[in-house]
Amino acid sequence: MITIKDLAAASGLSKSTVSRVINHSPNVKPETRERVMEAVEKLGYQPDILARGMITGMLPMVLVIVGDIQNHYFTQALAGIETTLEEQGFMVVVFDSSYDPERIVTSIHMAKTCRFAGIIPMTGFGSKRVISTLQDLDCPVILLNCHRDHVAFDRIYGDDFGAGYAATRALLRRGYRQIYHFSGNSTESFISAERERGYLAAMKEAGISVDGSMVLRGDLRQDSGARLAARCLKSAKSQVALCCNNFLMCLGAMNYAQQHGLVMWKDYGMAICEQPPVFFMKSEFIYAGPKLREIGRAAAQLLLDRINHPGRKPAVQPFPMLDIYDP
Amino acid sequence: MITIKDLAAASGLSKSTVSRVINHSPNVKPETRERVMEAVEKLGYQPDILARGMITGMLPMVLVIVGDIQNHYFTQALAGIETTLEEQGFMVVVFDSSYDPERIVTSIHMAKTCRFAGIIPMTGFGSKRVISTLQDLDCPVILLNCHRDHVAFDRIYGDDFGAGYAATRALLRRGYRQIYHFSGNSTESFISAERERGYLAAMKEAGISVDGSMVLRGDLRQDSGARLAARCLKSAKSQVALCCNNFLMCLGAMNYAQQHGLVMWKDYGMAICEQPPVFFMKSEFIYAGPKLREIGRAAAQLLLDRINHPGRKPAVQPFPMLDIYDP
DNA sequence: GTGAAAGCGCTAACAA
DNA sequence: TTGTTAGCGCTTTCAC
């Protein structure tokens, strides 16, 4: 491995001068800089990021904590995060927590002892331990789509209220009035609750009173989508529409419908309050949701800002951009 | 941050002794060990992985190079890789290459200068530059589902021939004889070519001669699946079946079918030569493919072996386990 | 069984 | 503008 010592020897200069050139310090004679760069080219030098990290106290790596790497929700945001960070020379360490707070805490400790430049948690905020672990950290943290009331941290979140609202509105515009909302357990997931709130707001605005029977609770997974669909679509009246809190429940509902010979927009309407996986974009159904890739980019950008300007007060940054698709 | 220096002071011992305890060296008096561990507990010491990496020349991190983080093919394998590596205290750095060889090379350099413990490339092996970059590396590398003839590296690959064979067989067993294969450009993707080979073998074995018109070439994406379906299913004879090289083409074909009122298993048969995304497992269609999560685990295990036993000759390790689903 | 000292490759004071 | 020196926190000889 080529080190600055080798460069120093090859160029007849000292290690410090070489270091200055490498780090683009302005206080170097152009001629000297050239001499060093020659050696760099000739020997194929590449700085040891680890050694540098020891001194500067920072490794150009960012920990991103997801709940499930196989879920498009996370990978779409991840794509945005990675693109942005890579442009600035950072690498992304992905931790698939399986939504387990204990493992999240472990990963955060790991990040600390590796002196990561920052952490972007996208999940796991039920646990006090996670919060307090992060607080003891003294490391830039951007909460992405976590609860908004963790005032100690920078946080960015999508407009899931707007998503629920827009999805419902789109159905209303098509003339549906009997619109069911397939929701999650709203006390558990903040995002899920926001979407539900958006649905309720749109219904209210349209002057439609929503009684308890219109909001059906599932577990945000496919099976419960099918189960709930069975309850609403049994008597297949064409004026019924489903506003699904998330994609997986929609998929379950669509499966149910298909198996029972129900055709979308003929026998029932369908909208989702989030972006579907890429290969389901521009399909038949309506969707409205925060642009996941973009919100990932924004979170990464925010993190970079924090890295470059430490000591600023943490702030909430709403991310209003919605992807609304109404075919 | 608590360092071994602090532990030494707290326990009245030297840094070296503390280091021995931390690293489970046998040459320490039990009593001394206890004294150190007390200090560790009391002060909440956590070793600085970076500093350790400088000495040992290895950071417990592994670079995994994927083609597209939003593709379930990669994330499923990634899930297996991560689980296995995490158990051994390694972290996973995911690099989404967008299949770009130049960016892959950059990421490999990054891994080197960070002294990563290993690299698992899952894509990007068209380029000679990638290969030679890896060869200059002196770092454990496990090629996962890349070309098999890179003899300089350890490599593991799934039984994609078997997948194509099994998928086709399942259709044959159901009585289909007019089975189209939606393939990729087989010169580009080795995996795609293997699946095609499996299809051809099964057809041959069944005594069905396959002329050129039965293998249709697309680009492995959704649109081409729909386009090819239009060619085969137009005259909707119920004895036609599609054997899709990958999930996305299958999805395109299913969309086409649905929009034209064709019902699976009534109007046409469908099989895929790979595992679909989790939420499409146990659906209507047949699939057969290497168990992606398991192959990920196996690759990670192989990497760990190489890290612990350097200097062994690189070898191919076929991974025969198939997930065959025939509802 | 334990301690002292060297050094990994680099940056960041401080001198010159 | 450049060189010298002192570490970062740890592991690893080599003495004792």
XYZ file of C-alpha atoms (C1' of nucleotides) in Angstrom:
686
model
C 0.000 0.000 0.000
C 1.293 3.400 -0.988
C 1.367 5.934 1.855
C 2.159 9.601 2.065
C 5.572 8.555 3.317
C 6.228 6.998 -0.069
C 4.994 10.119 -1.789
C 7.240 12.227 0.405
C 10.244 10.123 -0.506
C 9.397 10.099 -4.204
C 8.902 13.841 -4.393
C 11.629 14.849 -1.964
C 9.195 16.682 0.281
C 7.881 16.141 3.767
C 4.827 14.163 4.780
C 3.033 17.314 5.886
C 3.474 19.034 2.566
C 2.177 15.954 0.822
C -0.764 15.895 3.198
C -1.480 19.520 2.425
C -1.572 18.804 -1.269
C -3.850 15.826 -0.792
C -6.214 17.912 1.289
C -6.221 20.851 -1.123
C -4.723 23.266 1.319
C -4.244 26.652 -0.347
C -0.838 27.220 1.225
C 1.209 25.233 -1.245
C 3.340 26.506 -4.086
C 1.802 25.427 -7.397
C 5.086 23.905 -8.416
C 5.247 21.845 -5.236
C 1.680 20.700 -5.703
C 2.546 19.505 -9.161
C 5.549 17.601 -7.921
C 3.384 15.768 -5.401
C 0.607 15.070 -7.872
C 3.141 13.551 -10.197
C 4.147 11.103 -7.517
C 0.485 10.432 -6.748
C -0.149 9.503 -10.360
C 3.019 7.534 -10.728
C 2.588 5.456 -7.606
C -1.191 5.254 -7.754
C -1.637 6.598 -4.289
C -4.984 6.410 -2.552
C -5.430 7.920 0.874
C -6.153 5.564 3.732
C -9.595 6.638 4.780
C -9.338 4.774 8.031
C -6.207 6.522 9.183
C -7.712 9.827 8.186
C -10.825 8.965 10.122
C -8.801 8.396 13.256
C -7.567 11.971 13.184
C -10.590 13.817 11.929
C -12.851 11.719 14.104
C -15.064 10.897 11.177
C -15.385 8.081 8.693
C -17.274 9.072 5.538
C -19.975 6.522 6.197
C -23.583 6.870 7.110
C -25.726 4.316 8.857
C -29.225 3.977 7.495
C -31.567 1.953 9.661
C -34.480 0.394 7.798
C -37.215 -1.864 9.049
C -37.162 -4.368 6.225
C -34.782 -4.275 3.303
C -37.267 -6.193 1.193
C -39.899 -3.489 1.510
C -40.024 -1.063 -1.398
C -40.858 1.752 0.954
C -37.370 1.571 2.375
C -35.478 0.728 -0.768
C -36.955 3.620 -2.689
C -35.869 6.094 -0.050
C -32.577 4.268 0.193
C -31.961 4.797 -3.503
C -32.298 8.545 -3.013
C -30.134 8.574 0.086
C -27.396 6.593 -1.579
C -27.266 8.655 -4.737
C -26.923 11.882 -2.811
C -24.375 10.637 -0.318
C -22.292 8.903 -2.927
C -21.928 12.173 -4.808
C -20.225 13.579 -1.732
C -17.959 10.605 -1.210
C -19.912 8.923 1.558
C -20.806 5.283 1.730
C -24.050 3.924 3.044
C -24.220 1.193 5.627
C -27.641 -0.369 5.566
C -28.953 -1.999 8.665
C -32.043 -4.156 8.352
C -33.470 -4.006 11.852
C -36.527 -6.202 11.378
C -38.109 -3.447 13.439
C -36.291 -4.736 16.517
C -35.293 -1.901 18.911
C -32.577 -3.952 20.585
C -30.817 -4.597 17.331
C -31.210 -0.977 16.365
C -29.416 0.052 19.547
C -26.607 -2.348 18.753
C -26.213 -0.938 15.277
C -26.060 2.582 16.630
C -23.268 1.631 19.012
C -21.431 0.088 16.118
C -21.793 3.308 14.166
C -20.420 5.265 17.063
C -17.338 3.161 17.590
C -16.692 3.356 13.886
C -17.086 7.132 14.041
C -19.651 7.235 11.333
C -20.403 10.665 9.948
C -24.120 10.331 10.541
C -27.160 8.181 11.092
C -30.498 8.167 9.307
C -33.039 6.067 11.185
C -36.145 5.318 9.204
C -37.860 3.218 11.794
C -37.851 1.875 15.300
C -39.049 4.794 17.279
C -41.348 3.053 19.637
C -38.460 2.467 21.970
C -37.160 4.953 24.527
C -33.853 3.129 24.490
C -33.267 3.937 20.857
C -33.932 7.595 21.499
C -31.650 7.829 24.475
C -28.928 5.900 22.671
C -29.089 8.407 19.859
C -29.060 11.327 22.236
C -25.874 10.201 23.963
C -24.233 10.013 20.620
C -22.979 13.404 19.573
C -23.300 12.454 15.933
C -25.528 14.018 13.275
C -28.871 12.249 13.111
C -31.728 12.795 10.680
C -34.942 11.032 11.543
C -36.690 10.129 8.331
C -40.424 9.600 8.599
C -40.237 8.858 12.296
C -42.358 10.551 14.914
C -42.253 14.296 14.659
C -42.044 15.123 18.301
C -38.516 14.003 18.986
C -37.405 17.594 19.277
C -33.804 16.717 20.059
C -33.197 15.647 16.474
C -33.386 16.946 12.970
C -36.228 15.253 11.255
C -37.859 15.190 7.884
C -41.150 13.674 7.037
C -43.388 13.273 4.054
C -46.856 14.664 3.714
C -48.785 11.530 4.540
C -51.782 13.517 5.564
C -51.759 15.051 2.085
C -51.342 11.586 0.593
C -54.455 10.265 2.316
C -56.293 13.401 1.397
C -55.284 13.366 -2.270
C -55.998 9.663 -2.696
C -59.463 10.079 -1.235
C -60.120 13.226 -3.231
C -59.294 11.434 -6.436
C -61.889 8.796 -5.648
C -64.438 11.442 -4.758
C -63.823 13.227 -8.030
C -64.683 10.032 -9.818
C -68.033 10.095 -8.085
C -67.475 7.531 -5.371
C -69.121 8.313 -2.086
C -68.947 5.000 -0.323
C -65.213 4.948 0.260
C -63.714 2.559 2.767
C -60.345 3.224 4.328
C -58.149 0.218 5.020
C -55.961 1.435 7.820
C -53.345 0.078 10.176
C -53.453 0.134 13.905
C -53.201 3.896 14.039
C -51.743 4.060 17.507
C -48.720 2.107 16.382
C -47.744 3.778 13.161
C -47.667 7.524 13.036
C -47.543 7.534 9.251
C -50.492 5.232 8.972
C -52.440 7.505 11.310
C -51.605 10.545 9.197
C -52.933 8.924 6.060
C -56.095 8.012 7.863
C -56.457 11.594 9.018
C -56.127 12.751 5.424
C -58.868 10.380 4.348
C -61.168 11.627 7.081
C -60.494 15.239 6.176
C -61.316 14.687 2.524
C -64.512 12.854 3.378
C -65.584 15.543 5.769
C -64.834 18.241 3.258
C -67.023 16.417 0.767
C -69.813 16.449 3.292
C -69.842 12.706 3.722
C -70.195 11.547 7.270
C -67.878 8.694 8.074
C -69.019 6.333 10.745
C -66.773 3.753 12.348
C -67.713 1.089 9.860
C -65.932 2.868 7.029
C -62.482 2.723 8.580
C -61.356 -0.887 8.702
C -58.254 -1.845 10.616
C -55.749 -4.375 9.448
C -52.053 -4.936 10.056
C -50.829 -3.223 6.893
C -50.023 -6.581 5.356
C -51.389 -8.328 2.352
C -53.555 -10.855 4.083
C -55.461 -8.277 6.015
C -56.075 -6.369 2.782
C -57.771 -9.433 1.361
C -59.693 -10.040 4.542
C -61.000 -6.512 4.682
C -61.855 -6.562 0.990
C -64.024 -9.581 1.631
C -66.068 -7.466 4.001
C -66.584 -4.533 1.646
C -66.762 -6.036 -1.782
C -68.915 -9.041 -1.083
C -72.034 -7.429 -2.391
C -70.056 -5.874 -5.230
C -71.827 -2.633 -5.785
C -70.028 -0.591 -8.340
C -70.160 2.564 -6.253
C -67.809 1.160 -3.618
C -64.200 2.279 -3.520
C -61.267 1.322 -1.333
C -58.693 3.784 -0.082
C -55.825 1.633 1.121
C -53.406 2.949 3.654
C -50.504 1.162 2.040
C -49.555 -0.859 -0.992
C -49.534 -4.289 0.568
C -53.120 -4.060 1.741
C -54.084 -2.837 -1.700
C -52.394 -5.847 -3.233
C -54.295 -8.165 -0.949
C -57.540 -6.440 -1.820
C -56.827 -6.597 -5.545
C -56.106 -10.302 -5.270
C -59.374 -10.853 -3.528
C -61.202 -8.853 -6.172
C -59.600 -10.683 -9.030
C -60.346 -14.061 -7.563
C -63.958 -13.054 -7.268
C -64.216 -11.763 -10.771
C -64.398 -8.121 -9.770
C -62.884 -5.648 -12.185
C -61.354 -2.391 -11.038
C -63.249 0.756 -12.005
C -66.148 -1.389 -13.161
C -66.975 -3.117 -9.900
C -64.949 -1.075 -7.457
C -62.540 1.825 -7.166
C -59.044 1.716 -5.703
C -56.561 4.229 -4.373
C -53.436 3.932 -2.232
C -51.898 6.449 0.131
C -48.290 5.712 -0.775
C -46.072 5.168 -3.780
C -46.194 1.564 -4.953
C -43.054 -0.347 -6.018
C -41.634 0.951 -9.283
C -43.099 -1.845 -11.331
C -46.571 -0.936 -10.090
C -46.332 2.715 -10.914
C -48.629 3.811 -13.703
C -50.862 0.811 -13.220
C -54.616 0.929 -13.010
C -55.039 2.193 -9.498
C -54.823 5.689 -8.097
C -52.029 6.472 -5.714
C -50.798 9.472 -3.849
C -47.765 9.463 -1.615
C -44.618 11.319 -0.676
C -41.954 10.917 -3.332
C -39.838 8.393 -1.530
C -36.719 8.720 -3.586
C -36.840 12.471 -3.303
C -37.422 12.433 0.402
C -34.411 10.169 0.678
C -32.363 12.690 -1.258
C -33.606 15.495 0.947
C -32.769 13.596 4.115
C -29.273 12.904 2.872
C -28.828 16.546 1.937
C -29.981 17.612 5.356
C -27.495 15.238 6.912
C -24.683 16.652 4.813
C -25.665 20.142 5.958
C -25.531 19.031 9.546
C -22.162 17.445 9.073
C -20.830 20.656 7.607
C -22.566 22.919 10.091
C -22.645 21.188 13.429
C -24.192 22.915 16.394
C -27.288 24.206 14.680
C -30.534 23.726 16.472
C -32.443 20.630 15.402
C -35.480 21.381 13.289
C -38.400 19.729 11.611
C -38.402 19.847 7.866
C -41.671 18.890 6.244
C -41.345 17.462 2.784
C -44.423 18.410 0.811
C -43.684 16.793 -2.559
C -46.360 14.267 -3.462
C -46.492 11.823 -6.299
C -50.104 11.782 -7.335
C -51.186 9.372 -10.027
C -54.748 9.352 -11.226
C -55.030 7.518 -14.525
C -15.117 8.511 24.695
C -13.741 5.856 27.019
C -10.441 4.334 25.886
C -8.269 1.534 27.147
C -6.157 4.227 28.748
C -9.094 5.084 30.986
C -9.612 1.433 31.786
C -5.940 1.087 32.628
C -6.105 4.018 34.999
C -9.335 2.815 36.603
C -8.055 -0.695 37.151
C -4.480 0.203 38.009
C -3.122 -1.937 35.175
C -1.339 -1.216 31.935
C -2.882 -0.609 28.529
C -1.440 -3.864 27.257
C -3.069 -5.936 29.932
C -6.367 -4.253 29.331
C -5.981 -4.942 25.639
C -5.325 -8.601 26.388
C -8.489 -8.870 28.390
C -10.541 -7.153 25.696
C -9.176 -9.538 23.108
C -9.694 -12.640 25.215
C -6.054 -13.502 25.403
C -5.550 -16.627 27.560
C -2.461 -15.257 29.304
C -4.252 -13.209 31.925
C -4.837 -14.030 35.552
C -8.565 -14.546 36.153
C -8.444 -12.030 38.924
C -6.878 -9.416 36.672
C -9.439 -10.100 34.003
C -12.177 -9.492 36.484
C -10.654 -6.240 37.595
C -10.605 -5.017 34.001
C -14.108 -6.181 33.248
C -15.348 -4.295 36.260
C -13.901 -1.114 34.840
C -15.389 -1.933 31.442
C -18.845 -2.246 32.962
C -18.468 0.762 35.181
C -17.221 3.104 32.478
C -19.268 1.613 29.656
C -16.248 1.033 27.486
C -16.656 0.152 23.837
C -13.596 -0.564 21.725
C -12.825 1.833 18.924
C -13.265 -0.307 15.883
C -11.468 2.164 13.692
C -8.322 2.221 15.751
C -8.375 -1.530 15.930
C -8.810 -1.666 12.185
C -5.688 0.389 11.679
C -3.604 -2.232 13.441
C -5.232 -5.420 12.308
C -5.626 -4.075 8.791
C -9.285 -4.957 8.717
C -12.529 -3.166 9.400
C -15.429 -5.537 10.096
C -17.360 -4.303 7.100
C -18.288 -5.937 3.863
C -19.100 -4.212 0.609
C -22.018 -5.676 -1.286
C -22.379 -4.420 -4.824
C -25.879 -4.697 -6.234
C -27.251 -3.605 -9.569
C -30.424 -1.979 -8.345
C -31.422 -1.690 -4.722
C -35.074 -1.501 -5.721
C -34.984 -4.920 -7.341
C -36.234 -7.739 -5.134
C -33.656 -10.056 -6.606
C -30.923 -8.121 -4.855
C -32.743 -7.259 -1.678
C -33.711 -10.840 -0.998
C -30.125 -11.982 -1.261
C -29.084 -8.927 0.713
C -31.362 -9.936 3.552
C -29.568 -13.271 3.803
C -26.135 -11.716 3.552
C -26.889 -9.181 6.231
C -28.348 -11.624 8.706
C -25.340 -13.896 8.476
C -22.731 -11.186 8.625
C -24.418 -9.343 11.443
C -24.291 -12.472 13.577
C -20.507 -12.326 13.288
C -20.248 -8.642 14.050
C -19.826 -7.396 10.518
C -21.683 -4.532 8.929
C -22.868 -4.409 5.355
C -22.145 -1.525 3.071
C -24.533 -1.608 0.163
C -23.524 -0.059 -3.086
C -26.193 0.455 -5.718
C -24.193 0.471 -8.910
C -26.978 1.028 -11.423
C -25.027 -1.625 -13.302
C -22.330 0.940 -14.075
C -18.830 -0.609 -14.168
C -17.082 2.704 -13.560
C -18.971 3.320 -10.367
C -18.351 -0.250 -9.301
C -14.624 0.282 -9.662
C -14.849 3.413 -7.557
C -16.708 1.592 -4.827
C -14.104 -1.148 -4.787
C -11.339 1.361 -4.335
C -13.277 2.879 -1.501
C -13.567 -0.526 0.123
C -9.860 -1.032 -0.184
C -8.833 2.224 1.366
C -11.264 1.535 4.167
C -9.718 -1.908 4.600
C -12.991 -3.677 4.336
C -12.944 -7.302 5.358
C -14.492 -8.455 2.096
C -16.475 -7.733 -1.020
C -19.477 -9.510 -2.467
C -20.205 -8.346 -5.997
C -23.553 -9.431 -7.317
C -23.333 -7.757 -10.674
C -21.257 -5.803 -13.098
C -19.068 -8.435 -14.561
C -19.154 -7.382 -18.135
C -16.200 -5.137 -17.494
C -12.571 -6.225 -17.536
C -11.726 -3.215 -15.403
C -13.878 -4.475 -12.576
C -12.159 -7.835 -12.669
C -8.675 -6.436 -12.706
C -9.528 -3.974 -9.956
C -10.674 -6.857 -7.813
C -7.618 -8.898 -8.619
C -5.214 -6.186 -7.502
C -7.013 -6.054 -4.239
C -5.754 -8.730 -1.917
C -9.086 -8.822 -0.130
C -11.542 -11.709 0.129
C -14.060 -11.605 -2.688
C -17.076 -13.802 -3.246
C -18.756 -13.442 -6.600
C -22.448 -14.077 -6.156
C -24.310 -15.125 -9.270
C -21.732 -13.617 -11.550
C -20.067 -15.437 -14.416
C -18.623 -18.731 -13.373
C -15.405 -18.589 -15.255
C -13.609 -15.965 -13.237
C -11.336 -18.584 -11.799
C -9.338 -16.124 -9.737
C -12.199 -15.712 -7.297
C -14.405 -17.687 -5.025
C -17.837 -17.767 -6.500
C -21.221 -19.125 -5.685
C -24.134 -19.375 -7.987
C -27.684 -20.600 -7.963
C -29.067 -23.365 -10.098
C -30.717 -21.230 -12.734
C -30.596 -24.029 -15.220
C -32.566 -26.104 -12.745
C -34.956 -23.212 -12.243
C -35.747 -22.981 -15.933
C -36.038 -26.729 -16.119
C -38.332 -27.045 -13.101
C -40.572 -24.187 -14.177
C -41.005 -25.700 -17.605
C -41.516 -29.182 -16.214
C -44.304 -27.922 -13.995
C -46.092 -26.536 -17.014
C -45.560 -29.754 -18.951
C -46.994 -31.742 -16.072
C -50.117 -29.682 -16.317
C -50.437 -30.780 -19.889
C -49.187 -27.706 -21.691
C -47.195 -28.390 -24.792
C -47.163 -25.027 -26.461
C -44.890 -23.282 -23.999
C -43.240 -20.003 -24.924
C -40.114 -18.836 -23.188
C -39.770 -15.112 -22.576
C -36.052 -14.669 -22.376
C -33.543 -11.873 -22.122
C -30.734 -11.148 -24.485
C -28.937 -14.324 -23.569
C -25.493 -13.111 -24.562
C -25.690 -10.354 -21.981
C -26.920 -12.116 -18.912
C -25.415 -15.414 -17.968
C -28.215 -16.171 -15.551
C -30.853 -15.454 -18.109
C -29.093 -17.786 -20.532
C -28.994 -20.570 -17.963
C -32.715 -20.368 -17.387
C -33.294 -20.518 -21.094
C -31.087 -23.561 -21.308
C -33.170 -25.207 -18.595
C -36.340 -24.507 -20.529
C -34.890 -25.991 -23.685
C -33.721 -29.090 -21.841
C -37.135 -29.734 -20.337
C -38.834 -29.293 -23.665
C -36.417 -31.586 -25.374
C -36.822 -34.194 -22.697
C -40.563 -34.040 -23.232
C -40.021 -34.702 -26.879
C -41.261 -31.319 -27.973
C -39.235 -29.697 -30.682
C -38.687 -26.028 -30.021
C -38.228 -23.868 -33.041
C -36.977 -20.297 -32.878
C -40.452 -18.861 -32.623
C -40.971 -20.312 -29.150
C -38.143 -18.381 -27.512
C -39.011 -14.706 -27.493
C -36.437 -12.138 -26.532
C -37.165 -9.101 -24.424
C -35.094 -6.926 -22.151
C -36.178 -8.595 -18.911
C -38.349 -5.635 -18.069
C -42.054 -5.305 -17.636
C -42.884 -3.621 -20.905
C -41.278 -6.302 -22.973
C -43.230 -8.924 -21.038
C -46.443 -7.249 -22.114
C -45.238 -6.827 -25.672
C -44.271 -10.468 -25.999
C -47.523 -11.585 -24.393
C -49.391 -9.707 -27.074
C -47.700 -11.921 -29.616
C -48.517 -15.238 -27.937
C -51.846 -14.710 -26.292
C -53.651 -12.810 -28.997
C -55.515 -15.812 -30.229
C -56.062 -16.967 -26.661
C -55.955 -20.684 -26.960
C -56.157 -22.260 -23.567
C -53.310 -24.656 -24.264
C -50.721 -21.863 -24.399
C -48.391 -21.324 -21.491
C -45.667 -18.772 -20.796
C -42.417 -19.586 -19.095
C -40.975 -16.213 -18.110
C -37.293 -15.826 -17.545
C -37.856 -13.356 -14.748
C -40.539 -11.841 -12.593
C -40.799 -8.476 -14.274
C -41.578 -9.942 -17.678
C -44.145 -12.163 -16.021
C -45.751 -9.137 -14.437
C -45.935 -7.394 -17.798
C -47.470 -10.467 -19.353
C -50.008 -10.830 -16.552
C -51.008 -7.207 -16.963
C -51.537 -7.713 -20.648
C -53.602 -10.811 -19.979
C -55.752 -9.139 -17.391
C -56.445 -6.176 -19.585
C -57.580 -8.517 -22.306
C -59.824 -10.508 -20.060
C -57.629 -13.571 -20.036
C -57.656 -15.629 -16.867
C -54.653 -17.596 -15.724
C -54.994 -21.396 -15.879
C -58.210 -20.950 -17.816
C -56.889 -19.104 -20.827
C -53.155 -19.523 -20.354
C -50.521 -20.994 -18.083
C -47.725 -19.116 -16.341
C -44.413 -20.007 -14.742
C -41.374 -17.949 -13.733
C -37.756 -19.003 -13.480
C -36.972 -17.037 -10.344
C -38.382 -16.288 -6.934
C -40.850 -13.418 -7.084
C -40.928 -10.633 -4.466
C -42.156 -11.866 -1.091
C -45.629 -10.487 -1.554
C -46.017 -12.479 -4.771
C -44.975 -15.763 -3.292
C -47.758 -18.292 -3.077
C -49.762 -16.497 -5.727
C -51.417 -18.124 -8.682
C -48.423 -18.663 -10.874
C -45.788 -21.340 -10.814
C -42.253 -20.352 -9.990
C -38.959 -22.065 -9.548
C -35.764 -20.320 -8.636
C -32.713 -20.423 -6.414
C -33.582 -19.509 -2.836
C -32.233 -16.009 -2.873
C -32.123 -15.411 0.836
C -30.365 -18.713 1.363
C -27.853 -18.125 -1.353
C -27.132 -14.801 0.286
C -26.510 -16.562 3.567
C -24.261 -19.090 1.875
C -22.242 -16.384 0.161
C -21.755 -14.556 3.434
C -20.700 -17.778 5.133
C -18.224 -18.472 2.382
C -16.826 -14.992 2.806
C -16.429 -15.496 6.534
C -14.560 -18.723 5.837
C -12.221 -16.918 3.498
C -11.608 -14.191 6.013
C -10.702 -16.776 8.620
C -8.715 -18.975 6.262
C -6.943 -16.783 3.772
C -4.746 -18.304 1.156
C -7.022 -21.119 0.132
C -7.475 -21.692 -3.532
C -10.542 -19.999 -5.002
C -13.315 -22.392 -5.866
C -16.729 -22.549 -7.407
C -19.523 -23.464 -5.089
C -22.778 -24.353 -6.787
C -25.861 -23.691 -4.735
C -28.484 -26.240 -5.651
C -31.358 -25.246 -3.367
C -34.429 -24.339 -5.387
C -37.689 -22.860 -4.267
C -40.291 -24.563 -6.385
C -43.876 -23.473 -6.080
C -46.575 -25.217 -8.073
C -49.976 -24.401 -6.637
C 1.484 -12.745 33.815
C 2.361 -8.004 33.117
C 4.375 -3.536 31.410
C 6.983 -0.440 28.259
C 7.509 1.056 23.805
C 6.896 1.074 18.947
C 3.992 2.096 15.315
C -0.452 1.627 11.910
C -1.178 6.280 8.182
C -2.666 10.238 8.737
C -3.644 15.346 10.319
C -2.788 19.391 12.969
C -0.511 22.223 15.857
C 3.790 24.700 16.099
C 8.367 26.120 14.278
C 11.350 27.653 10.942
C 5.689 28.058 2.103
C 7.580 24.046 4.200
C 9.298 20.786 7.907
C 9.127 18.879 12.633
C 6.644 16.848 16.166
C 3.018 14.934 18.533
C -0.515 12.272 18.768
C -5.587 9.512 17.352
C -6.700 4.356 20.175
C -5.339 0.366 19.535
C -2.375 -4.118 18.983
C 1.919 -6.251 19.179
C 6.601 -7.329 19.882
C 9.910 -7.656 23.428
C 11.500 -7.307 27.921
C 10.913 -8.338 32.748
